[in-house]
Amino acid sequence: MKKSLTAIQPSGILHLGNLIGAIEPAVQLQETSQLSMFIVDYHAMTVPQKPVELRKNILFAAAAYLGCGIDPVKTTMFQQSRISEHTELAWILNCVAKIGELERMTQYKDKSQKLNVKSQSEGVSVGLFDYPVLMAADILLYDTEVVPVGEDQKQHVELARDLAERFNKQFGETFVIPEPKIRAEGARIMGLDDATKKMSKSATSAKSYISLMDESDVIRKKIMSAVTDSGTEIRTDRNRPAITNLLTIFSIVTRRSVESIEHSYVGKGYGDFKKDLAEAVVSYLDPIRAKIQTYLADETELKHILNDGAERAKKQAQFKMHRIRQKLGITL
Ligand code: ADP
Ligand code: TRP
């Protein structure tokens, strides 16, 4: 079986974009591959976090994975910080990575600008800059072949490939070269209030995203007030990003093709379309939210699942680190 792996930061809200871009593909991959899915709490620390909130968000992320269909028996589900080999390997890869290639990472550029600090060099943490190297360590530590992620993470997976190849060249065959797996439709769900920006939990307005915990009426309101483009036709078009985005969401949550949806709305207006879309998203998210709530109510069970996953991951990580240290010549 192929090895696949993905992770999400426990930074509060998980939204429809995360579910469609990363979680759903992972849920599918757990049937055909050996999946590791974890919660990257050390990545979350690259921007300021309140300890009480972070703890809550780690448990929430675990409940969300389970509620969305991750099966902790098939999948190794754990918390990144429990496996110290991730940060150990990140240090080693830091000595392989170049400053220039990290400076080219678009997520770093975006996030450091959003922090709104007086001076980048004084106000942005070294951790935020180094974030993709820790992500490369996450991936390479488990001999990962497939990494299901949204479009925005492609550049980071490519960096992991480059670091693996460079290390292998220098020290001999050590790492498997991972492939990003990006779904053809839905790899970049756009914001509901601005279809030129991706749906993101760091958006300034809550109208931008549909959270996995939004109640049905909130979902309806957000969809009814989603921006639309000029023109009235319900049809995908490169120059009409808002309706294209809504059609993509409709297609994914109902598992119908975009063409068949377009066909159903010939001669109808945005009002009808949005009402039906809202109901489709509500039906898709309602059972997921209910399951997340059930898991959230049992913290002991969540911790038990994460402990069990950490034990399984630790064994693999220790084995790999042993080999890496041998390759580096530091095993005496
Ligand atoms: P955010 O940008 O909201 O902080 P993360 O960076 O934590 O989200 O992303 C977690 C996972 O979800 C990644 O695999 C990412 O590519 C995917 N993802 C995030 N936003 C979207 C989106 N709008 N559309 C599709 N996938 C997304
Ligand atoms: N950087 C990813 C994000 O923001 C999260 C992440 C960390 C990840 N380590 C990973 C994703 C390893 C896939 C594989 O979404």
CSV table of C-alpha atoms and ligand atoms in Angstrom, one decimal:
chain,number,residue,atom,x,y,z
A,1,MET,CA,0.0,0.0,0.0
A,2,LYS,CA,1.2,3.5,-0.8
A,3,LYS,CA,1.9,5.8,2.1
A,4,SER,CA,0.0,9.1,2.2
A,5,LEU,CA,0.1,11.9,4.8
A,6,THR,CA,-1.5,15.2,5.5
A,7,ALA,CA,-2.0,17.7,8.3
A,8,ILE,CA,-3.9,20.8,9.4
A,9,GLN,CA,-3.0,23.5,11.8
A,10,PRO,CA,-5.2,23.7,15.0
A,11,SER,CA,-5.8,27.4,14.6
A,12,GLY,CA,-9.4,27.6,15.4
A,13,ILE,CA,-12.1,27.3,12.7
A,14,LEU,CA,-11.9,24.6,10.1
A,15,HIS,CA,-13.9,25.6,7.1
A,16,LEU,CA,-15.5,24.2,4.0
A,17,GLY,CA,-12.3,24.9,2.0
A,18,ASN,CA,-10.2,22.8,4.4
A,19,LEU,CA,-12.8,20.0,4.2
A,20,ILE,CA,-13.0,20.0,0.4
A,21,GLY,CA,-9.3,20.7,-0.3
A,22,ALA,CA,-7.7,18.5,2.3
A,23,ILE,CA,-9.9,16.4,4.5
A,24,GLU,CA,-12.2,14.8,2.0
A,25,PRO,CA,-9.3,13.7,-0.3
A,26,ALA,CA,-7.6,12.2,2.8
A,27,VAL,CA,-10.8,10.4,3.8
A,28,GLN,CA,-10.8,8.8,0.4
A,29,LEU,CA,-7.1,8.0,0.5
A,30,GLN,CA,-7.5,6.1,3.8
A,31,GLU,CA,-9.3,3.3,1.8
A,32,THR,CA,-6.5,2.8,-0.7
A,33,SER,CA,-3.3,3.9,1.1
A,34,GLN,CA,-1.7,3.9,4.5
A,35,LEU,CA,-2.7,7.3,5.8
A,36,SER,CA,-1.1,9.4,8.5
A,37,MET,CA,-3.2,12.5,9.4
A,38,PHE,CA,-2.0,14.8,12.2
A,39,ILE,CA,-2.5,18.1,13.9
A,40,VAL,CA,0.4,20.5,13.4
A,41,ASP,CA,0.4,22.3,16.7
A,42,TYR,CA,4.1,23.4,16.3
A,43,HIS,CA,3.1,25.0,13.0
A,44,ALA,CA,0.3,26.9,14.6
A,45,MET,CA,2.9,28.4,17.0
A,46,THR,CA,4.5,30.3,14.2
A,47,VAL,CA,2.0,33.1,14.8
A,48,PRO,CA,1.0,34.1,18.4
A,49,GLN,CA,-1.3,31.7,20.2
A,50,LYS,CA,-3.0,31.7,23.6
A,51,PRO,CA,-2.2,28.4,25.4
A,52,VAL,CA,-5.8,27.8,26.5
A,53,GLU,CA,-7.1,28.4,23.0
A,54,LEU,CA,-4.4,26.2,21.4
A,55,ARG,CA,-5.3,23.3,23.7
A,56,LYS,CA,-9.0,23.6,22.8
A,57,ASN,CA,-8.2,23.9,19.1
A,58,ILE,CA,-6.1,20.7,19.1
A,59,LEU,CA,-9.0,18.7,20.5
A,60,PHE,CA,-11.3,20.4,18.0
A,61,ALA,CA,-9.2,19.5,15.1
A,62,ALA,CA,-9.1,15.9,16.3
A,63,ALA,CA,-12.9,15.9,16.6
A,64,ALA,CA,-13.2,17.5,13.2
A,65,TYR,CA,-11.1,14.8,11.5
A,66,LEU,CA,-13.2,12.1,13.1
A,67,GLY,CA,-16.5,13.9,12.3
A,68,CYS,CA,-15.4,14.2,8.7
A,69,GLY,CA,-14.8,10.5,8.4
A,70,ILE,CA,-11.2,9.8,9.4
A,71,ASP,CA,-11.1,6.3,10.9
A,72,PRO,CA,-8.5,6.1,13.7
A,73,VAL,CA,-8.1,2.4,13.2
A,74,LYS,CA,-7.1,2.6,9.5
A,75,THR,CA,-5.4,6.0,9.9
A,76,THR,CA,-2.6,7.0,12.2
A,77,MET,CA,-4.0,10.1,13.8
A,78,PHE,CA,-1.9,12.1,16.2
A,79,GLN,CA,-0.5,15.4,17.5
A,80,GLN,CA,2.7,16.6,15.8
A,81,SER,CA,4.4,17.8,19.0
A,82,ARG,CA,4.2,14.3,20.6
A,83,ILE,CA,6.7,13.1,18.1
A,84,SER,CA,10.0,14.9,18.8
A,85,GLU,CA,11.5,13.5,15.6
A,86,HIS,CA,9.6,16.1,13.6
A,87,THR,CA,11.6,19.0,15.1
A,88,GLU,CA,14.8,17.0,15.1
A,89,LEU,CA,14.6,16.3,11.4
A,90,ALA,CA,13.5,19.9,10.8
A,91,TRP,CA,16.9,21.0,12.3
A,92,ILE,CA,18.8,18.6,10.0
A,93,LEU,CA,16.8,19.8,6.9
A,94,ASN,CA,17.5,23.4,8.0
A,95,CYS,CA,21.1,22.7,7.3
A,96,VAL,CA,20.2,21.5,3.8
A,97,ALA,CA,17.6,24.3,2.9
A,98,LYS,CA,18.7,27.6,1.5
A,99,ILE,CA,17.5,31.0,2.7
A,100,GLY,CA,16.7,32.1,-0.9
A,101,GLU,CA,14.3,29.2,-1.4
A,102,LEU,CA,12.4,29.9,1.8
A,103,GLU,CA,12.2,33.6,0.8
A,104,ARG,CA,10.4,32.5,-2.3
A,105,MET,CA,7.5,30.8,-0.4
A,106,THR,CA,4.4,32.7,-1.2
A,107,GLN,CA,2.6,31.7,2.0
A,108,TYR,CA,5.4,33.2,4.0
A,109,LYS,CA,5.2,36.4,2.1
A,110,ASP,CA,1.4,36.6,2.5
A,111,LYS,CA,1.4,35.7,6.2
A,112,SER,CA,4.2,37.9,7.2
A,113,GLN,CA,2.6,40.9,5.4
A,114,LYS,CA,-0.7,40.1,7.2
A,115,LEU,CA,0.9,40.3,10.6
A,116,ASN,CA,0.9,44.0,10.1
A,117,VAL,CA,4.2,44.6,12.0
A,118,LYS,CA,6.3,47.7,11.8
A,119,SER,CA,9.3,45.9,10.4
A,120,GLN,CA,9.3,42.4,8.9
A,121,SER,CA,12.8,41.6,10.3
A,122,GLU,CA,11.8,42.6,13.8
A,123,GLY,CA,8.1,41.5,13.9
A,124,VAL,CA,8.0,38.2,12.1
A,125,SER,CA,9.1,35.0,13.9
A,126,VAL,CA,11.9,32.8,12.6
A,127,GLY,CA,9.4,30.0,13.0
A,128,LEU,CA,7.1,31.5,10.4
A,129,PHE,CA,10.0,31.7,8.0
A,130,ASP,CA,11.1,28.2,8.7
A,131,TYR,CA,7.6,26.7,8.6
A,132,PRO,CA,8.0,24.9,5.3
A,133,VAL,CA,11.1,23.1,6.5
A,134,LEU,CA,9.2,21.7,9.5
A,135,MET,CA,6.5,20.7,7.0
A,136,ALA,CA,9.1,18.9,4.8
A,137,ALA,CA,10.3,17.0,8.0
A,138,ASP,CA,6.6,16.0,8.7
A,139,ILE,CA,6.4,14.5,5.2
A,140,LEU,CA,9.9,12.9,4.8
A,141,LEU,CA,10.0,11.3,8.2
A,142,TYR,CA,7.3,8.8,7.2
A,143,ASP,CA,8.5,7.8,3.7
A,144,THR,CA,5.4,9.6,2.3
A,145,GLU,CA,4.6,9.0,-1.3
A,146,VAL,CA,1.3,11.0,-1.6
A,147,VAL,CA,0.4,14.3,0.1
A,148,PRO,CA,-3.2,15.4,-0.4
A,149,VAL,CA,-3.4,19.2,0.0
A,150,GLY,CA,-5.1,22.2,-1.4
A,151,GLU,CA,-3.5,24.2,-4.2
A,152,ASP,CA,-1.9,26.7,-1.8
A,153,GLN,CA,0.3,24.0,-0.3
A,154,LYS,CA,1.8,22.7,-3.5
A,155,GLN,CA,4.8,25.0,-3.3
A,156,HIS,CA,5.6,23.6,0.2
A,157,VAL,CA,5.4,20.0,-1.0
A,158,GLU,CA,7.7,20.9,-3.9
A,159,LEU,CA,10.2,22.2,-1.4
A,160,ALA,CA,10.0,18.9,0.5
A,161,ARG,CA,10.8,17.2,-2.8
A,162,ASP,CA,13.8,19.5,-3.4
A,163,LEU,CA,15.2,19.0,0.1
A,164,ALA,CA,14.8,15.2,-0.2
A,165,GLU,CA,16.6,15.1,-3.5
A,166,ARG,CA,19.4,17.3,-2.3
A,167,PHE,CA,19.8,15.2,0.9
A,168,ASN,CA,19.8,12.0,-1.1
A,169,LYS,CA,22.4,13.3,-3.5
A,170,GLN,CA,24.7,14.4,-0.6
A,171,PHE,CA,24.3,11.4,1.8
A,172,GLY,CA,22.9,8.6,-0.4
A,173,GLU,CA,19.4,7.3,-0.9
A,174,THR,CA,17.5,8.1,2.3
A,175,PHE,CA,14.2,9.8,1.6
A,176,VAL,CA,11.2,8.9,-0.6
A,177,ILE,CA,10.3,11.8,-3.0
A,178,PRO,CA,6.7,12.8,-2.2
A,179,GLU,CA,4.1,13.8,-4.7
A,180,PRO,CA,1.4,16.4,-4.0
A,181,LYS,CA,-2.1,15.2,-4.7
A,182,ILE,CA,-4.3,18.2,-5.6
A,183,ARG,CA,-7.9,17.5,-6.6
A,184,ALA,CA,-8.9,18.7,-10.1
A,185,GLU,CA,-12.0,20.7,-8.8
A,186,GLY,CA,-12.2,22.2,-5.4
A,187,ALA,CA,-8.4,22.5,-4.6
A,188,ARG,CA,-9.0,26.2,-4.1
A,189,ILE,CA,-12.4,27.2,-2.8
A,190,MET,CA,-12.7,31.0,-2.9
A,191,GLY,CA,-14.0,33.4,-0.3
A,192,LEU,CA,-17.8,34.0,-0.4
A,193,ASP,CA,-17.3,37.8,0.1
A,194,ASP,CA,-14.4,38.0,-2.4
A,195,ALA,CA,-14.0,35.4,-5.0
A,196,THR,CA,-10.5,36.5,-5.9
A,197,LYS,CA,-9.1,35.4,-2.5
A,198,LYS,CA,-9.2,31.8,-1.2
A,199,MET,CA,-11.6,30.9,1.6
A,200,SER,CA,-9.4,31.1,4.6
A,201,LYS,CA,-9.8,31.1,8.4
A,202,SER,CA,-7.6,34.1,8.6
A,203,ALA,CA,-10.1,36.2,6.5
A,204,THR,CA,-11.1,39.4,8.3
A,205,SER,CA,-14.8,38.8,7.8
A,206,ALA,CA,-16.6,35.6,9.0
A,207,LYS,CA,-18.8,36.0,5.9
A,208,SER,CA,-15.9,34.9,3.8
A,209,TYR,CA,-16.0,31.2,5.0
A,210,ILE,CA,-18.4,28.6,6.1
A,211,SER,CA,-17.1,27.1,9.3
A,212,LEU,CA,-17.7,23.4,10.0
A,213,MET,CA,-19.5,24.5,13.1
A,214,ASP,CA,-21.8,27.1,11.5
A,215,GLU,CA,-25.5,26.4,12.3
A,216,SER,CA,-27.8,25.8,9.4
A,217,ASP,CA,-29.3,29.3,9.5
A,218,VAL,CA,-25.9,30.9,9.5
A,219,ILE,CA,-24.9,28.8,6.5
A,220,ARG,CA,-28.0,29.9,4.6
A,221,LYS,CA,-27.4,33.6,5.4
A,222,LYS,CA,-23.8,33.4,4.3
A,223,ILE,CA,-24.6,31.8,1.0
A,224,MET,CA,-27.5,34.1,0.3
A,225,SER,CA,-25.2,37.1,0.8
A,226,ALA,CA,-22.3,35.6,-1.2
A,227,VAL,CA,-21.0,38.1,-3.8
A,228,THR,CA,-21.9,37.4,-7.5
A,229,ASP,CA,-20.5,38.6,-10.7
A,230,SER,CA,-22.2,40.8,-13.3
A,231,GLY,CA,-24.5,39.0,-15.6
A,232,THR,CA,-27.3,36.6,-14.6
A,233,GLU,CA,-26.4,33.3,-16.1
A,234,ILE,CA,-25.6,30.3,-13.9
A,235,ARG,CA,-22.6,29.2,-15.8
A,236,THR,CA,-18.9,28.8,-15.1
A,237,ASP,CA,-16.7,31.3,-16.8
A,238,ARG,CA,-13.0,32.3,-16.2
A,239,ASN,CA,-14.1,35.9,-16.0
A,240,ARG,CA,-16.9,35.2,-13.5
A,241,PRO,CA,-15.0,33.8,-10.5
A,242,ALA,CA,-17.9,34.1,-7.9
A,243,ILE,CA,-20.5,32.0,-9.8
A,244,THR,CA,-17.7,29.6,-10.8
A,245,ASN,CA,-16.8,29.1,-7.2
A,246,LEU,CA,-20.4,28.6,-6.1
A,247,LEU,CA,-20.9,26.1,-8.9
A,248,THR,CA,-17.8,24.2,-7.8
A,249,ILE,CA,-19.1,24.0,-4.2
A,250,PHE,CA,-22.6,22.9,-5.4
A,251,SER,CA,-21.0,20.2,-7.5
A,252,ILE,CA,-18.8,18.8,-4.7
A,253,VAL,CA,-21.4,18.8,-2.0
A,254,THR,CA,-24.1,17.1,-4.2
A,255,ARG,CA,-21.6,15.0,-6.2
A,256,ARG,CA,-23.3,16.2,-9.4
A,257,SER,CA,-21.4,17.4,-12.4
A,258,VAL,CA,-21.2,21.2,-12.9
A,259,GLU,CA,-22.7,20.7,-16.4
A,260,SER,CA,-25.8,19.1,-15.0
A,261,ILE,CA,-26.3,21.8,-12.4
A,262,GLU,CA,-25.8,24.5,-15.1
A,263,HIS,CA,-28.5,22.7,-17.1
A,264,SER,CA,-31.0,22.8,-14.2
A,265,TYR,CA,-30.7,26.5,-13.9
A,266,VAL,CA,-31.1,27.6,-17.5
A,267,GLY,CA,-33.6,30.5,-17.4
A,268,LYS,CA,-33.5,30.7,-13.6
A,269,GLY,CA,-31.9,33.4,-11.5
A,270,TYR,CA,-29.3,33.7,-8.7
A,271,GLY,CA,-32.1,33.7,-6.0
A,272,ASP,CA,-33.3,30.1,-6.9
A,273,PHE,CA,-29.7,28.9,-7.3
A,274,LYS,CA,-28.4,30.3,-4.0
A,275,LYS,CA,-31.4,28.9,-2.1
A,276,ASP,CA,-30.8,25.4,-3.5
A,277,LEU,CA,-27.1,25.7,-2.9
A,278,ALA,CA,-27.7,26.8,0.7
A,279,GLU,CA,-29.9,23.7,1.3
A,280,ALA,CA,-27.3,21.4,-0.4
A,281,VAL,CA,-24.5,22.8,1.9
A,282,VAL,CA,-26.7,22.5,5.0
A,283,SER,CA,-27.5,18.8,4.2
A,284,TYR,CA,-23.8,18.1,3.6
A,285,LEU,CA,-22.5,19.8,6.7
A,286,ASP,CA,-25.3,19.0,9.2
A,287,PRO,CA,-24.4,15.4,9.9
A,288,ILE,CA,-20.7,16.3,10.0
A,289,ARG,CA,-21.3,19.0,12.6
A,290,ALA,CA,-23.4,16.6,14.7
A,291,LYS,CA,-20.6,14.0,14.7
A,292,ILE,CA,-18.0,16.7,15.6
A,293,GLN,CA,-20.1,17.7,18.6
A,294,THR,CA,-20.4,14.1,19.8
A,295,TYR,CA,-16.7,13.6,19.6
A,296,LEU,CA,-16.0,17.0,21.3
A,297,ALA,CA,-18.2,15.9,24.2
A,298,ASP,CA,-15.8,13.1,25.0
A,299,GLU,CA,-12.4,14.5,25.7
A,300,THR,CA,-11.1,11.3,27.2
A,301,GLU,CA,-11.8,9.4,24.1
A,302,LEU,CA,-10.2,12.0,21.9
A,303,LYS,CA,-7.0,11.9,24.0
A,304,HIS,CA,-7.1,8.1,23.9
A,305,ILE,CA,-7.3,8.2,20.1
A,306,LEU,CA,-4.4,10.7,19.8
A,307,ASN,CA,-2.3,8.7,22.3
A,308,ASP,CA,-2.8,5.5,20.3
A,309,GLY,CA,-1.9,7.3,17.1
A,310,ALA,CA,1.2,8.9,18.7
A,311,GLU,CA,2.5,5.5,19.8
A,312,ARG,CA,2.2,4.1,16.3
A,313,ALA,CA,3.8,7.2,14.7
A,314,LYS,CA,6.6,7.2,17.2
A,315,LYS,CA,7.8,3.8,16.2
A,316,GLN,CA,8.0,4.7,12.5
A,317,ALA,CA,9.7,8.0,13.3
A,318,GLN,CA,12.3,6.5,15.6
A,319,PHE,CA,13.2,3.9,13.0
A,320,LYS,CA,13.6,6.5,10.3
A,321,MET,CA,15.6,8.9,12.4
A,322,HIS,CA,18.0,6.1,13.3
A,323,ARG,CA,18.7,5.6,9.6
A,324,ILE,CA,19.1,9.3,9.0
A,325,ARG,CA,21.6,9.7,11.8
A,326,GLN,CA,23.6,6.8,10.3
A,327,LYS,CA,23.6,8.5,6.9
A,328,LEU,CA,24.8,11.7,8.4
A,329,GLY,CA,27.7,10.0,10.1
A,330,ILE,CA,26.7,11.0,13.6
A,331,THR,CA,26.0,7.5,14.9
A,332,LEU,CA,29.2,6.4,16.7
B,1,ADP,P1,-6.2,28.4,6.1
B,1,ADP,O1,-5.6,29.0,4.9
B,1,ADP,O2,-7.6,28.6,6.2
B,1,ADP,O3,-5.4,28.8,7.3
B,1,ADP,P2,-4.7,25.9,6.3
B,1,ADP,O4,-3.5,26.6,5.7
B,1,ADP,O5,-4.7,25.4,7.7
B,1,ADP,O6,-6.0,26.8,6.0
B,1,ADP,O7,-5.0,24.7,5.3
B,1,ADP,C1,-5.2,23.3,5.7
B,1,ADP,C2,-5.4,22.5,4.5
B,1,ADP,O8,-6.6,22.9,3.8
B,1,ADP,C3,-4.3,22.6,3.4
B,1,ADP,O9,-4.2,21.4,2.8
B,1,ADP,C4,-4.8,23.6,2.5
B,1,ADP,O10,-4.3,23.5,1.2
B,1,ADP,C5,-6.3,23.3,2.5
B,1,ADP,N1,-7.1,24.5,2.2
B,1,ADP,C6,-7.1,25.7,2.9
B,1,ADP,N2,-7.9,26.6,2.4
B,1,ADP,C7,-8.4,26.0,1.2
B,1,ADP,C8,-9.4,26.4,0.3
B,1,ADP,N3,-9.9,27.7,0.3
B,1,ADP,N4,-9.7,25.6,-0.7
B,1,ADP,C9,-9.2,24.3,-0.8
B,1,ADP,N5,-8.3,23.9,0.1
B,1,ADP,C10,-7.9,24.7,1.1
B,2,TRP,N1,1.3,23.7,6.0
B,2,TRP,C1,0.1,23.0,6.0
B,2,TRP,C2,-1.1,24.1,6.0
B,2,TRP,O1,-1.0,25.2,6.4
B,2,TRP,C3,-0.1,22.1,7.1
B,2,TRP,C4,0.9,21.0,7.1
B,2,TRP,C5,2.0,20.9,8.0
B,2,TRP,C6,1.0,19.9,6.3
B,2,TRP,N2,2.7,19.8,7.8
B,2,TRP,C7,2.1,19.1,6.7
B,2,TRP,C8,0.2,19.5,5.2
B,2,TRP,C9,2.4,17.9,6.0
B,2,TRP,C10,0.6,18.3,4.5
B,2,TRP,C11,1.7,17.5,4.9
B,2,TRP,O2,-2.1,23.7,5.6
